[in-house]
mmCIF file of C-alpha atoms in Angstrom:
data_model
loop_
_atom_site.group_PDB
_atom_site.id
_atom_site.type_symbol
_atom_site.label_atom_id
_atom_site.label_comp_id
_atom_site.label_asym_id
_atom_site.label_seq_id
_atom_site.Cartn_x
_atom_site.Cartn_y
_atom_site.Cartn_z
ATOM 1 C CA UNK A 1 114.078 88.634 82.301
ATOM 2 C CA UNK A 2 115.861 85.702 81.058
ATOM 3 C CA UNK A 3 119.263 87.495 79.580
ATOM 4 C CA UNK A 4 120.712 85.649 76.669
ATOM 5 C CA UNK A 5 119.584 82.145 76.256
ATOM 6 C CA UNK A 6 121.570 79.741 73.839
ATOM 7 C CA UNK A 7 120.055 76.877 72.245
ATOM 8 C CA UNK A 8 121.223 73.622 72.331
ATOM 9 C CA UNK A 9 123.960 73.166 75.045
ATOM 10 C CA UNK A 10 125.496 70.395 73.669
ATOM 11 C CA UNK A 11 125.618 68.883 70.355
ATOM 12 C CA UNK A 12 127.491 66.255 68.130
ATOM 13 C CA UNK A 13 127.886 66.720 64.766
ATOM 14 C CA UNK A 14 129.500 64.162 61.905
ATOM 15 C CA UNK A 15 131.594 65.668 59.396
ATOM 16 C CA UNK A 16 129.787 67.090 56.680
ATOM 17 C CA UNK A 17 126.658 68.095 58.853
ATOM 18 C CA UNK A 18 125.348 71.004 59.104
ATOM 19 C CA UNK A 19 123.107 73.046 61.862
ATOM 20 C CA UNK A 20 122.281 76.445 63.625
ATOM 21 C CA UNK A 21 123.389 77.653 67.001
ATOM 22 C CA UNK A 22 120.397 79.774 68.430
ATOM 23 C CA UNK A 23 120.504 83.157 70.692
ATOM 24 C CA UNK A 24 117.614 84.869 71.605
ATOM 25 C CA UNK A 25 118.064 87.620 74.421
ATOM 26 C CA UNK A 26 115.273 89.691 76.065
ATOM 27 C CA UNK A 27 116.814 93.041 77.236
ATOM 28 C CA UNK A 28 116.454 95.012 73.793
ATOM 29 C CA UNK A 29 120.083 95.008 73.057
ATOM 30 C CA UNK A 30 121.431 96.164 69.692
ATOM 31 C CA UNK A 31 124.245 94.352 69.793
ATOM 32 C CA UNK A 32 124.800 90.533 69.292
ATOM 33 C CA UNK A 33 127.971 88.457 68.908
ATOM 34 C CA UNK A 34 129.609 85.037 68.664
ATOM 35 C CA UNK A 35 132.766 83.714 69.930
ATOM 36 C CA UNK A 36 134.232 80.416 70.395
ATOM 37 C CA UNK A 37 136.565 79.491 72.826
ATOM 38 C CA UNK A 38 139.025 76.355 72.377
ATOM 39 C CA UNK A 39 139.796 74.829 75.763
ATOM 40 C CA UNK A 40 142.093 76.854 77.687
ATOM 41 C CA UNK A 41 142.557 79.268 74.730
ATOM 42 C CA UNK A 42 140.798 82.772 74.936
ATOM 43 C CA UNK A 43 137.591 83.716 72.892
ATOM 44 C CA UNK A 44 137.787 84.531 69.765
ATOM 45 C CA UNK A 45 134.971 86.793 67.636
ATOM 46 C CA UNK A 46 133.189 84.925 65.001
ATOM 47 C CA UNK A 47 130.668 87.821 63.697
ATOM 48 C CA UNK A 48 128.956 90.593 65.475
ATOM 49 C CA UNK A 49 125.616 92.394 64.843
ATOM 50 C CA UNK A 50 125.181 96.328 65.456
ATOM 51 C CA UNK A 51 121.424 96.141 64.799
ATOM 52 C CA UNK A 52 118.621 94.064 63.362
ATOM 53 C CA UNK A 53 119.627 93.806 59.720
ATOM 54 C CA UNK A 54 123.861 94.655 60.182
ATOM 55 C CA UNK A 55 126.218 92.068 60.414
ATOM 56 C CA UNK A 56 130.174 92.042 60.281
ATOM 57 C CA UNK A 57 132.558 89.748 60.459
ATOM 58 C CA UNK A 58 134.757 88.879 63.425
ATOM 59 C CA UNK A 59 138.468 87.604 63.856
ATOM 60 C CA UNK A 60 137.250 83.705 62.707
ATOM 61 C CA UNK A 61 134.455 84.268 60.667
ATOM 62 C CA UNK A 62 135.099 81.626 58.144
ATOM 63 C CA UNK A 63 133.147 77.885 57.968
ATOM 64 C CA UNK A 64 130.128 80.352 59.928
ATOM 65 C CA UNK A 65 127.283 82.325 58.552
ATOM 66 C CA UNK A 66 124.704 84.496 60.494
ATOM 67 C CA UNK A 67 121.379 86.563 59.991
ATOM 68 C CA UNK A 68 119.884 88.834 62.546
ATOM 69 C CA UNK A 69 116.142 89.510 60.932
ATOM 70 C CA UNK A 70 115.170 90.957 64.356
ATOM 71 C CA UNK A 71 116.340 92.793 67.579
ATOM 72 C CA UNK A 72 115.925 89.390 69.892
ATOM 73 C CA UNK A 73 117.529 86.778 67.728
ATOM 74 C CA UNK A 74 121.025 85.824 66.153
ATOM 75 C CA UNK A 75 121.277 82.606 64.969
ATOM 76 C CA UNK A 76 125.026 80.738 64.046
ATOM 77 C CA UNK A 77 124.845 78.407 60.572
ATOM 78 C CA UNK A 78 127.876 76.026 60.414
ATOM 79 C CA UNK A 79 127.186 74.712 56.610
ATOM 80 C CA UNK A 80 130.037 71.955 56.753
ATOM 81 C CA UNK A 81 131.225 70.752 60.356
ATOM 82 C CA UNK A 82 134.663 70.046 60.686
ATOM 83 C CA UNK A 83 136.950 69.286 63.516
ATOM 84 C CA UNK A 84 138.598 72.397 63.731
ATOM 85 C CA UNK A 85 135.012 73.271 64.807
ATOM 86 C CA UNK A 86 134.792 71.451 67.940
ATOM 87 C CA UNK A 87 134.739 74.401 70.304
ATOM 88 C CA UNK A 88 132.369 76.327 73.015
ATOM 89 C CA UNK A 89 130.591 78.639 71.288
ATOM 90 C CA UNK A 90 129.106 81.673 73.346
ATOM 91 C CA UNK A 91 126.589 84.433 71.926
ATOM 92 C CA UNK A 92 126.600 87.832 73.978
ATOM 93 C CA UNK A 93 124.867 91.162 74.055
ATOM 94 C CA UNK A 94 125.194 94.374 74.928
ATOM 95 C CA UNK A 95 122.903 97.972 75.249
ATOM 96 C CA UNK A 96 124.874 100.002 73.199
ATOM 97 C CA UNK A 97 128.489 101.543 72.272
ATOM 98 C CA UNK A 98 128.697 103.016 75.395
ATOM 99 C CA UNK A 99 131.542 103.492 77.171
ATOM 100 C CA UNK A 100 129.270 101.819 80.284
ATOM 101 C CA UNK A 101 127.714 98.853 78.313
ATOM 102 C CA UNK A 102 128.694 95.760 79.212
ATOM 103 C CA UNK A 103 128.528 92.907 77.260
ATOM 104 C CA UNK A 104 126.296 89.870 78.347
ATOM 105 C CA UNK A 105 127.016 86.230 77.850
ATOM 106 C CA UNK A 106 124.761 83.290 77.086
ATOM 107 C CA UNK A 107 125.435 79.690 78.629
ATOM 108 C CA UNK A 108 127.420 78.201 75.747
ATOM 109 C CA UNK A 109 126.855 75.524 73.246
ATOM 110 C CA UNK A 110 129.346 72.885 73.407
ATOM 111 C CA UNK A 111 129.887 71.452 70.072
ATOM 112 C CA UNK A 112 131.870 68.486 69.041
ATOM 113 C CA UNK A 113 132.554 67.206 65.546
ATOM 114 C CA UNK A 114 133.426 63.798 64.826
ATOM 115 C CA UNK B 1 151.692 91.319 69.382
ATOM 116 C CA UNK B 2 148.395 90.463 70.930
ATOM 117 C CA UNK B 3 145.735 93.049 71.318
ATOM 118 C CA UNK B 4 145.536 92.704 74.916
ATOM 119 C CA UNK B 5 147.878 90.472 77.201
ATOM 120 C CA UNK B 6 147.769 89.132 80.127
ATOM 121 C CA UNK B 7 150.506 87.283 82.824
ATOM 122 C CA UNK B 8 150.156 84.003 81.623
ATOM 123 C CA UNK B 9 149.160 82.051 85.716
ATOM 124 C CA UNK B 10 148.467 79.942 86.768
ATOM 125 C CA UNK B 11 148.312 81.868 90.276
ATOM 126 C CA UNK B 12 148.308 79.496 92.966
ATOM 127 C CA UNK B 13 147.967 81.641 96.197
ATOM 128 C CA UNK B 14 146.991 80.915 100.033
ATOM 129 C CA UNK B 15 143.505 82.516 101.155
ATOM 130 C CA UNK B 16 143.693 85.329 102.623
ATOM 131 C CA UNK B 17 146.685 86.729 100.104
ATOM 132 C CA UNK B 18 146.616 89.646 97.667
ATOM 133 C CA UNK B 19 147.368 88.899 94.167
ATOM 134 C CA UNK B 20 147.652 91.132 91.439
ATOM 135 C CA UNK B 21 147.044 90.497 87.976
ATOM 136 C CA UNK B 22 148.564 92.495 84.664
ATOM 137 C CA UNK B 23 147.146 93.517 81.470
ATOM 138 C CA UNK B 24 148.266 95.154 78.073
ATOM 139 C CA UNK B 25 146.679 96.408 75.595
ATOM 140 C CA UNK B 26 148.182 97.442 72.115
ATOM 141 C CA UNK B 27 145.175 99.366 70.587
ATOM 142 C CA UNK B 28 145.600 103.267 71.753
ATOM 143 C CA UNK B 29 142.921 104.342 70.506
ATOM 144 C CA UNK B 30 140.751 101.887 73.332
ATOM 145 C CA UNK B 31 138.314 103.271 75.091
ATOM 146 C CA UNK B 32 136.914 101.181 77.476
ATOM 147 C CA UNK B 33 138.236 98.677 79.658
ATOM 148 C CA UNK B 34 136.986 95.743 81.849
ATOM 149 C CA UNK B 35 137.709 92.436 83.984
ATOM 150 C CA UNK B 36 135.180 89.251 83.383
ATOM 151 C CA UNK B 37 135.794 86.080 85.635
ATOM 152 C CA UNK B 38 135.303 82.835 83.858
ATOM 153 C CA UNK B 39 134.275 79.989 85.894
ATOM 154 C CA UNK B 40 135.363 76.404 84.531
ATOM 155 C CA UNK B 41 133.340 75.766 81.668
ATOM 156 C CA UNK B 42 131.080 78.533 82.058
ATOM 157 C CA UNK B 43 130.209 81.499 80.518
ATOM 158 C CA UNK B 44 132.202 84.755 81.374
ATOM 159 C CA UNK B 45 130.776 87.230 83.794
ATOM 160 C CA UNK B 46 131.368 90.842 84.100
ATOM 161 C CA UNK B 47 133.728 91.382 87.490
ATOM 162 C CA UNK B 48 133.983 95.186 86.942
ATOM 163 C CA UNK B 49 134.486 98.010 84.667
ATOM 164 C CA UNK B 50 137.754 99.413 84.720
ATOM 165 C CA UNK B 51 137.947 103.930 84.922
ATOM 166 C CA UNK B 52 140.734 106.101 84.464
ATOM 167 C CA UNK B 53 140.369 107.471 88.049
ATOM 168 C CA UNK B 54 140.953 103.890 89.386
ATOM 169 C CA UNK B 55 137.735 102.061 91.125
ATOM 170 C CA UNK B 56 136.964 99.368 93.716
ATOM 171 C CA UNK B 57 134.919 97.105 94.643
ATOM 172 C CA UNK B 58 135.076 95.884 97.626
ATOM 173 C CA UNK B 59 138.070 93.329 98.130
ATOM 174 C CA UNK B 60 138.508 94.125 94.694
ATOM 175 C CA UNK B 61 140.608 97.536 92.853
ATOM 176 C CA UNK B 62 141.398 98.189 89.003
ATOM 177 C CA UNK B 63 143.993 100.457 87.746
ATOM 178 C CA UNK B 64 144.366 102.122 84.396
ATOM 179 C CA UNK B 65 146.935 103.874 83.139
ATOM 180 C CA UNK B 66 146.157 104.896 79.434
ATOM 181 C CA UNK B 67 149.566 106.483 79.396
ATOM 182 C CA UNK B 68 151.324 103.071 79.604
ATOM 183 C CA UNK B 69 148.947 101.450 78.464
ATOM 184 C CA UNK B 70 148.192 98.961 81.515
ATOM 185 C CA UNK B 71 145.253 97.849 83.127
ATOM 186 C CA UNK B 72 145.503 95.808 87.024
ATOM 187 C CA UNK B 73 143.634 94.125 88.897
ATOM 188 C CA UNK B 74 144.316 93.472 92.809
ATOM 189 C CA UNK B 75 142.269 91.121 94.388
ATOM 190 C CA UNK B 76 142.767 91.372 98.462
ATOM 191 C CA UNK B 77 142.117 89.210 101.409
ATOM 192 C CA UNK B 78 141.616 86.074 98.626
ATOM 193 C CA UNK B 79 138.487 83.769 98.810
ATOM 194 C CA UNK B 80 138.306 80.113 98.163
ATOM 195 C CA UNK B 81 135.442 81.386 96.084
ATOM 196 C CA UNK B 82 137.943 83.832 93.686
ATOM 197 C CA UNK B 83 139.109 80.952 91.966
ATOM 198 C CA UNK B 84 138.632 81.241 88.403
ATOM 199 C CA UNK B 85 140.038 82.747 85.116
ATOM 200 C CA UNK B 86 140.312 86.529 85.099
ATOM 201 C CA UNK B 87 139.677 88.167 81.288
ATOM 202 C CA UNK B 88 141.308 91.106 80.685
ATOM 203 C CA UNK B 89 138.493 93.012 78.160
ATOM 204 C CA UNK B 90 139.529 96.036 75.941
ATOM 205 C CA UNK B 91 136.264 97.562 74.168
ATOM 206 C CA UNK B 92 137.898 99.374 70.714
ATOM 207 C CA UNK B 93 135.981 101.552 68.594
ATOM 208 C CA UNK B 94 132.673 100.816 70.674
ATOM 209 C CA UNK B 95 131.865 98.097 68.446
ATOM 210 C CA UNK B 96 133.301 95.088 70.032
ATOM 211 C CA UNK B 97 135.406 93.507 72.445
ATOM 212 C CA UNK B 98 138.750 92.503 72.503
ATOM 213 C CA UNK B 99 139.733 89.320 75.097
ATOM 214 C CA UNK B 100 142.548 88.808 77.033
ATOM 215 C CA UNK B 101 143.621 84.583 77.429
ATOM 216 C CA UNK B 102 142.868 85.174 80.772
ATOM 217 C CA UNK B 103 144.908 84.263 84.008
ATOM 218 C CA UNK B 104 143.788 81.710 85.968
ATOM 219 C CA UNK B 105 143.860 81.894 90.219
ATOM 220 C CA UNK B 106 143.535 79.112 92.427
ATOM 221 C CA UNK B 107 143.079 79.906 95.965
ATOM 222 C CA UNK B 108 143.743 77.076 98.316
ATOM 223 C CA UNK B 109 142.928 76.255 101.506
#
């Protein structure tokens, strides 16, 4: 059981670029999100997922884009990298609404724009 | 005002001390409440849910009190190990999270 898994951990991207964050986690969770987290600053929601097929948007949703065509996977599209971008960006999941579910975090991608 | 806040730290406290940290949260309608650790530049880990009865865990105990508002956390007999940054998590509406800017602890030798 491998938990969340994020794909790449590091990355640097020129101004313009564009590219796609992956998560993939194992444990049948419904939900999925991603947050970034500027250093020493707290995380921030960028778009959540209730199910395969449901998306919403977050606190910082704009600049991102995201799909979730199955249970396992919800990948992060940045169309246009820009600095304000440069960040660690984290993908969790969790069982349920539950009062008892927990949310579960990936590794992080660190991402730098230049 | 924030969602949730936290005392801003740093905590810089001898092993072996208790600290306590604060939380608020501004959302009454919350219903579920939680402390993650963060580990420099690494992902956040659940520590432990927070009940309205109180809980512990070993050397550690959470508080809420839902009338005030308030969530704690008291960490006794501190570790080198307990260094870290301590989130303050509110869970509103069941469908996500809300994060406190955390508090960081360093305990020193």
């Amino acid at each position: 059981n491998a938990g969340v898994t994020q794909t790449p951990k590091f990355r640097i991207l020129k101004i313009g670029q564009s590219m796609t964050l992956q998560c993939t986690q194992d444990m049948n969770h419904n939900y999925m999100y991603w947050y970034r987290q500027d250093p020493g600053m707290g995380l921030k929601l960028i778009y959540y997922s209730v199910g395969a097929g449901i998306t919403d948007k977050g606190e910082v949703p704009n600049g991102y884009n995201v799909s979730r065509s199955t249970t396992e996977d919800f990948p992060l599209r940045l169309e246009l990298a820009a600095p304000s971008q440069t960040s660690v960006y984290f993908c969790a999941s969790r069982l349920g609404a539950s009062s008892t579910d927990t949310q579960y975090f990936g590794p992080g991608t660190r991402l730098t724009v230049l | 005002r924030k969602e949730v806040e936290q005392d801003p730290g740093p905590f810089n406290v001898p092993e072996g001390a208790t600290v306590a940290f604060n939380c608020t949260y501004s959302n009454s309608a919350s219903q579920s409440f939680f402390w993650y650790r963060q580990d420099c530049r690494k992902e956040p880990k659940l520590l432990m849910s927070v009940y309205s009865s109180g809980n512990e865990d070993g050397r550690f105990t959470a508080q809420l009190n839902r009338a005030s508002q308030y969530i704690s956390l008291l960490i006794r007999d501190s570790k080198l190990s307990d260094s870290a940054t301590y989130l303050c998590v509110v869970d509103n509406y069941g469908q996500n999270f809300v994060f406190g800017p955390g508090t960081r602890l360093s305990v020193l030798p």
